[in-house]
Short mmCIF file of C-alpha atoms in Angstrom, two decimals:
data_model
loop_
_atom_site.label_atom_id
_atom_site.label_comp_id
_atom_site.label_asym_id
_atom_site.label_seq_id
_atom_site.Cartn_x
_atom_site.Cartn_y
_atom_site.Cartn_z
CA THR A 1 106.83 46.82 178.49
CA GLY A 2 104.42 48.64 180.79
CA ILE A 3 107.23 49.76 183.11
CA ARG A 4 106.96 53.30 184.45
CA GLU A 5 109.27 53.09 187.47
CA ARG A 6 112.05 50.90 188.84
CA ARG A 7 113.78 50.71 192.20
CA TYR A 8 117.57 50.45 192.59
CA VAL A 9 119.60 49.97 195.76
CA PRO A 10 122.21 52.67 196.50
CA GLN A 11 125.17 52.27 194.19
CA GLY A 12 127.87 52.69 196.85
CA GLY A 13 128.27 48.96 197.41
CA ASP A 14 126.79 48.86 200.92
CA VAL A 15 123.61 46.87 200.12
CA ALA A 16 123.76 43.17 199.23
CA THR A 17 121.03 40.84 197.98
CA SER A 18 120.94 39.23 201.42
CA ASP A 19 120.09 42.64 202.92
CA LEU A 20 116.99 42.90 200.72
CA ALA A 21 116.19 39.27 201.58
CA LEU A 22 116.54 40.12 205.29
CA ALA A 23 114.12 43.06 205.11
CA ALA A 24 111.51 41.00 203.25
CA SER A 25 112.00 38.05 205.62
CA GLN A 26 111.58 40.17 208.73
CA ARG A 27 108.31 41.57 207.40
CA ALA A 28 107.06 38.11 206.43
CA LEU A 29 107.94 36.67 209.85
CA ALA A 30 106.19 39.53 211.64
CA ASP A 31 103.14 39.17 209.41
CA ALA A 32 102.99 35.42 210.11
CA GLY A 33 103.56 35.85 213.85
CA VAL A 34 106.59 33.56 213.67
CA GLU A 35 110.01 34.15 215.24
CA ALA A 36 113.14 33.63 213.18
CA LYS A 37 114.31 30.86 215.53
CA ASP A 38 111.18 28.87 214.61
CA ILE A 39 112.29 28.59 210.98
CA ASP A 40 113.78 25.18 210.24
CA CYS A 41 114.50 25.62 206.52
CA ILE A 42 115.44 28.56 204.31
CA ILE A 43 115.01 28.57 200.52
CA VAL A 44 116.30 31.57 198.56
CA GLY A 45 115.75 32.07 194.84
CA THR A 46 118.18 34.50 193.23
CA LEU A 47 120.35 34.97 190.17
CA SER A 48 122.29 37.80 191.87
CA PRO A 49 123.94 36.31 194.99
CA ASP A 50 126.05 38.48 197.27
CA ILE A 51 129.20 36.77 195.99
CA PHE A 52 129.90 33.85 193.65
CA PHE A 53 129.72 31.44 196.63
CA PRO A 54 128.53 30.69 199.26
CA GLY A 55 124.88 31.36 198.52
CA VAL A 56 122.55 33.99 199.90
CA GLY A 57 120.77 31.51 202.21
CA VAL A 58 123.62 31.24 204.70
CA PHE A 59 124.14 35.01 204.76
CA LEU A 60 120.41 35.46 205.39
CA GLN A 61 120.47 32.87 208.17
CA ARG A 62 123.32 34.75 209.87
CA LYS A 63 121.65 38.14 209.49
CA LEU A 64 118.44 36.75 210.97
CA GLY A 65 120.52 35.85 214.03
CA ILE A 66 119.73 32.13 213.92
CA ALA A 67 122.93 30.63 212.46
CA ASP A 68 124.13 29.43 215.87
CA LYS A 69 120.64 28.65 217.18
CA THR A 70 118.99 26.38 214.64
CA SER A 71 121.59 25.15 212.12
CA CYS A 72 118.67 25.03 209.72
CA PRO A 73 119.46 24.00 206.12
CA CYS A 74 119.79 26.82 203.60
CA TYR A 75 119.00 26.22 199.94
CA ASP A 76 119.91 28.57 197.10
CA ILE A 77 118.10 27.81 193.85
CA ARG A 78 118.93 29.26 190.43
CA GLN A 79 115.79 29.15 188.28
CA GLN A 80 115.82 32.88 187.63
CA CYS A 81 112.30 34.24 187.03
CA SER A 82 110.76 30.86 187.88
CA ALA A 83 112.67 30.44 191.15
CA PHE A 84 109.86 31.39 193.50
CA LEU A 85 107.44 28.74 192.22
CA TYR A 86 110.23 26.16 192.08
CA GLY A 87 110.92 27.04 195.72
CA LEU A 88 107.22 26.88 196.56
CA GLN A 89 107.06 23.34 195.23
CA MET A 90 110.10 22.40 197.32
CA ALA A 91 108.68 23.98 200.48
CA ASP A 92 105.30 22.32 199.98
CA ALA A 93 106.91 18.90 199.55
CA PHE A 94 109.15 19.38 202.59
CA ILE A 95 106.21 20.35 204.80
CA LYS A 96 103.83 17.64 203.56
CA SER A 97 106.50 14.99 204.10
CA GLY A 98 107.06 16.19 207.66
CA MET A 99 110.72 16.95 206.98
CA TYR A 100 110.39 20.62 207.97
CA LYS A 101 107.64 22.50 209.75
CA ARG A 102 108.35 26.16 209.00
CA VAL A 103 109.97 27.14 205.71
CA LEU A 104 111.08 30.67 204.89
CA LEU A 105 110.83 31.12 201.11
CA VAL A 106 112.51 34.22 199.66
CA GLY A 107 113.03 35.71 196.23
CA ALA A 108 115.59 38.53 196.16
CA GLU A 109 117.52 40.31 193.43
CA ILE A 110 119.91 43.18 192.88
CA HIS A 111 120.10 43.67 189.12
CA SER A 112 121.26 47.28 189.00
CA HIS A 113 124.91 46.42 189.71
CA SER A 114 125.09 44.15 186.66
CA LEU A 115 123.32 46.13 183.95
CA ASP A 116 124.86 47.79 180.92
CA PHE A 117 123.70 51.41 181.14
CA SER A 118 125.15 52.30 177.75
CA THR A 119 123.06 52.47 174.58
CA ARG A 120 124.21 48.94 173.77
CA GLY A 121 122.46 47.53 176.84
CA ARG A 122 119.29 49.59 176.88
CA ASP A 123 116.95 46.84 175.58
CA ILE A 124 117.68 44.74 178.67
CA MET A 125 118.56 47.45 181.18
CA VAL A 126 115.12 49.09 181.01
CA LEU A 127 113.41 45.88 182.15
CA PHE A 128 115.04 45.12 185.50
CA GLY A 129 114.74 46.51 189.02
CA ASP A 130 115.92 45.50 192.49
CA GLY A 131 113.59 43.96 195.05
CA ALA A 132 112.74 41.10 197.38
CA GLY A 133 109.71 39.25 198.65
CA ALA A 134 109.23 36.49 201.21
CA MET A 135 106.65 34.03 202.53
CA VAL A 136 106.52 31.78 205.57
CA LEU A 137 105.02 28.36 204.88
CA GLY A 138 103.93 25.80 207.42
CA PRO A 139 101.30 23.16 208.21
CA SER A 140 97.77 24.19 209.10
CA ALA A 141 94.72 22.26 210.25
CA SER A 142 91.87 22.43 207.75
CA ASP A 143 89.05 20.24 206.51
CA ASP A 144 89.11 22.07 203.18
CA PRO A 145 91.21 20.18 200.59
CA ARG A 146 91.27 23.37 198.53
CA SER A 147 93.16 25.40 201.15
CA GLY A 148 96.88 25.94 201.41
CA VAL A 149 99.13 24.99 198.51
CA VAL A 150 96.77 23.08 196.24
CA TYR A 151 98.85 22.64 193.11
CA THR A 152 102.38 23.14 191.83
CA LYS A 153 103.94 22.06 188.55
CA VAL A 154 107.24 23.30 187.16
CA ALA A 155 109.20 22.42 184.04
CA ALA A 156 112.27 23.28 181.96
CA ASP A 157 113.58 23.11 178.42
CA GLY A 158 117.35 23.53 178.26
CA SER A 159 117.31 24.03 174.49
CA GLY A 160 116.39 27.67 175.20
CA SER A 161 119.20 28.27 177.68
CA GLU A 162 121.15 30.61 175.39
CA TYR A 163 118.31 32.98 174.57
CA LEU A 164 118.57 34.78 177.92
CA TYR A 165 121.80 34.47 179.86
CA ILE A 166 124.85 36.12 181.37
CA ASN A 167 128.22 34.62 180.53
CA MET A 168 130.28 36.19 183.29
CA PHE A 169 131.35 33.02 185.15
CA ASP A 170 132.17 30.51 182.43
CA ILE A 171 133.88 27.61 184.20
CA ARG A 172 135.59 26.57 180.94
CA LYS A 173 137.66 29.74 180.99
CA ALA A 174 140.69 30.62 183.07
CA PRO A 175 140.34 33.23 184.38
CA TYR A 176 136.53 33.37 184.28
CA LEU A 177 136.51 36.84 182.79
CA GLN A 178 139.22 38.91 181.16
CA LEU A 179 138.20 42.51 180.85
CA ASP A 180 139.50 45.20 178.60
CA TRP A 181 137.26 48.22 179.07
CA ARG A 182 138.37 49.54 175.67
CA ASP A 183 137.19 46.35 173.93
CA ARG A 184 133.40 46.38 173.76
CA GLU A 185 133.26 42.82 172.44
CA ARG A 186 135.27 41.47 175.35
CA ASN A 187 133.48 43.36 178.11
CA GLN A 188 130.06 42.33 176.78
CA ASP A 189 130.28 39.00 178.64
CA MET A 190 129.69 40.67 182.00
CA TYR A 191 126.20 41.88 181.01
CA PRO A 192 122.95 39.98 180.37
CA GLN A 193 122.18 38.95 176.77
CA MET A 194 118.71 38.24 175.40
CA ASP A 195 116.95 37.20 172.21
CA GLY A 196 113.79 39.09 173.09
CA LYS A 197 111.53 37.73 170.34
CA ARG A 198 112.24 34.09 171.18
CA VAL A 199 111.75 34.72 174.89
CA TYR A 200 108.48 36.58 174.29
CA VAL A 201 106.93 33.89 172.09
CA ARG A 202 107.94 31.03 174.39
CA ALA A 203 106.88 32.90 177.54
CA VAL A 204 103.38 33.53 176.19
CA ARG A 205 103.04 29.90 175.11
CA GLU A 206 104.30 28.23 178.28
CA MET A 207 102.58 30.59 180.74
CA ASN A 208 99.28 30.12 178.92
CA LEU A 209 99.60 26.32 178.80
CA ALA A 210 100.74 26.15 182.45
CA THR A 211 97.73 28.21 183.50
CA GLN A 212 95.28 26.07 181.52
CA ARG A 213 96.88 22.88 182.87
CA ALA A 214 96.62 24.08 186.47
CA LEU A 215 92.89 24.67 186.08
CA ALA A 216 92.30 21.39 184.24
CA GLU A 217 94.21 19.26 186.77
CA THR A 218 92.53 20.83 189.82
CA GLY A 219 89.06 21.20 188.37
CA PHE A 220 89.02 24.88 189.27
CA THR A 221 87.47 27.58 187.10
CA TRP A 222 88.11 31.30 187.25
CA ASP A 223 85.12 31.50 189.60
CA ASP A 224 87.27 29.60 192.13
CA ILE A 225 90.33 31.81 191.69
CA ASP A 226 90.49 35.24 193.32
CA TRP A 227 93.71 36.51 191.71
CA PHE A 228 95.98 35.73 188.79
CA VAL A 229 99.60 36.66 189.57
CA PRO A 230 101.91 36.15 186.58
CA HIS A 231 105.63 36.74 186.64
CA GLN A 232 106.24 40.45 186.04
CA ALA A 233 108.58 40.54 183.04
CA ASN A 234 106.61 42.41 180.42
CA LEU A 235 103.06 43.73 180.58
CA ARG A 236 102.45 42.74 176.96
CA ILE A 237 103.31 39.11 177.78
CA ASN A 238 100.92 39.10 180.73
CA GLU A 239 98.12 40.71 178.74
CA GLN A 240 98.57 38.16 175.95
CA VAL A 241 98.53 35.27 178.43
CA ALA A 242 95.38 36.66 180.06
CA ALA A 243 93.66 36.95 176.68
CA LEU A 244 94.59 33.42 175.59
CA ALA A 245 93.65 31.87 178.94
CA LYS A 246 90.41 33.90 179.12
CA ILE A 247 91.35 35.36 182.49
CA PRO A 248 89.00 38.10 183.74
CA ALA A 249 90.91 41.38 183.61
CA GLU A 250 89.76 42.37 187.10
CA LYS A 251 91.52 39.30 188.55
CA CYS A 252 94.94 40.07 187.04
CA LEU A 253 97.46 41.65 189.41
CA HIS A 254 100.43 43.61 188.07
CA THR A 255 103.29 45.52 189.68
CA ILE A 256 105.67 45.72 186.74
CA GLN A 257 104.64 49.36 186.30
CA PHE A 258 106.14 50.16 189.73
CA PHE A 259 109.10 47.81 190.09
CA GLY A 260 110.05 46.43 186.68
CA ASN A 261 111.21 42.83 186.50
CA THR A 262 112.61 41.76 189.87
CA THR A 263 113.05 38.16 188.65
CA ALA A 264 112.71 35.74 191.61
CA ALA A 265 110.95 38.41 193.70
CA THR A 266 108.06 39.32 191.40
CA VAL A 267 105.40 36.90 192.67
CA PRO A 268 105.67 37.56 196.44
CA LEU A 269 106.33 41.25 195.83
CA THR A 270 103.15 41.57 193.75
CA ILE A 271 101.01 39.73 196.29
CA ASP A 272 102.37 41.82 199.16
CA HIS A 273 101.96 45.10 197.26
CA TRP A 274 98.27 44.45 196.69
CA ARG A 275 97.78 43.09 200.20
CA GLN A 276 99.05 46.39 201.57
CA ALA A 277 96.67 48.19 199.21
CA GLY A 278 93.77 46.20 200.71
CA LYS A 279 93.00 44.29 197.53
CA VAL A 280 94.38 40.84 198.39
CA LYS A 281 93.06 39.42 201.65
CA LYS A 282 93.82 36.47 203.89
CA GLY A 283 92.27 33.32 202.48
CA ASP A 284 92.24 34.54 198.89
CA ARG A 285 93.15 31.91 196.31
CA VAL A 286 95.94 32.77 193.87
CA LEU A 287 96.89 31.19 190.57
CA SER A 288 100.45 32.16 189.68
CA THR A 289 102.39 31.34 186.54
CA VAL A 290 106.01 32.11 185.74
CA PHE A 291 108.55 31.88 182.92
CA GLY A 292 112.27 32.44 183.03
CA SER A 293 115.59 31.84 181.37
CA GLY A 294 116.72 28.29 181.02
CA PHE A 295 113.96 28.01 179.78
CA THR A 296 112.04 27.34 183.00
CA TRP A 297 108.35 27.78 183.79
CA GLY A 298 105.55 26.65 186.05
CA ALA A 299 102.25 27.35 187.75
CA ALA A 300 100.87 27.08 191.27
CA ILE A 301 97.54 27.50 193.03
CA PHE A 302 97.61 28.44 196.70
CA THR A 303 95.75 30.46 199.33
CA VAL A 304 97.31 33.48 200.97
#
């Protein structure tokens, strides 16, 4: 998988997904020179909300101290590993239409509270870490049609929805979950399930095709792209995608070795990690591609 380290929040129950989202948002706002009260839309991608409902967005709004100041809309989206690019497409459309001016886009996850740490769950448990990343998007004046968010395209194929899932809240059941800790079959529903081979094959295919399509539809070549940022699920997937799409190795950015798979957070987390390291710079053009359960996938080209 390429994973050497993972990060988990403390296990005492004091840290929620919205707390990670808050920390990432505060850093993004400071980096952008924008105050929280200037945000007029919040989009949060997560599969691990604080509670079943309401979503993380309203908790984040409150923790930012703007709930009673802006009444800004708060969207929670559930596209798992593809959520950040789905959210990027939404934010781009909102801004271009003039509906909102400043959008706070966040991917945040706490996986460690929902993993099976027994031998039964090791194939999935080893992949996931906790983390969050955020971006502030807004209009900018430029004569360059290749600046800003240049391209987004996302897609889904629901026929793959049962190859990576968690069955904990099944609305057909009453109650949602009946647990007997002595019955391993019954308590399995509370943990993620995955058909790894099917996910791997489809991820390589769709991420490769999405990458090729993004270049073809924009007319860009790899000479025009500074960095390739794939979703960080498995280093072998990313290496296979890079080989098939003929992506120069020096342009591929990875953080899975440090953080594991942080699902909705991987794209902004990877960009920020390498920005702090001095590798990614303001104005650099990124091509990002993602794949997640559902199945969902997509690609985007944008400047940092």
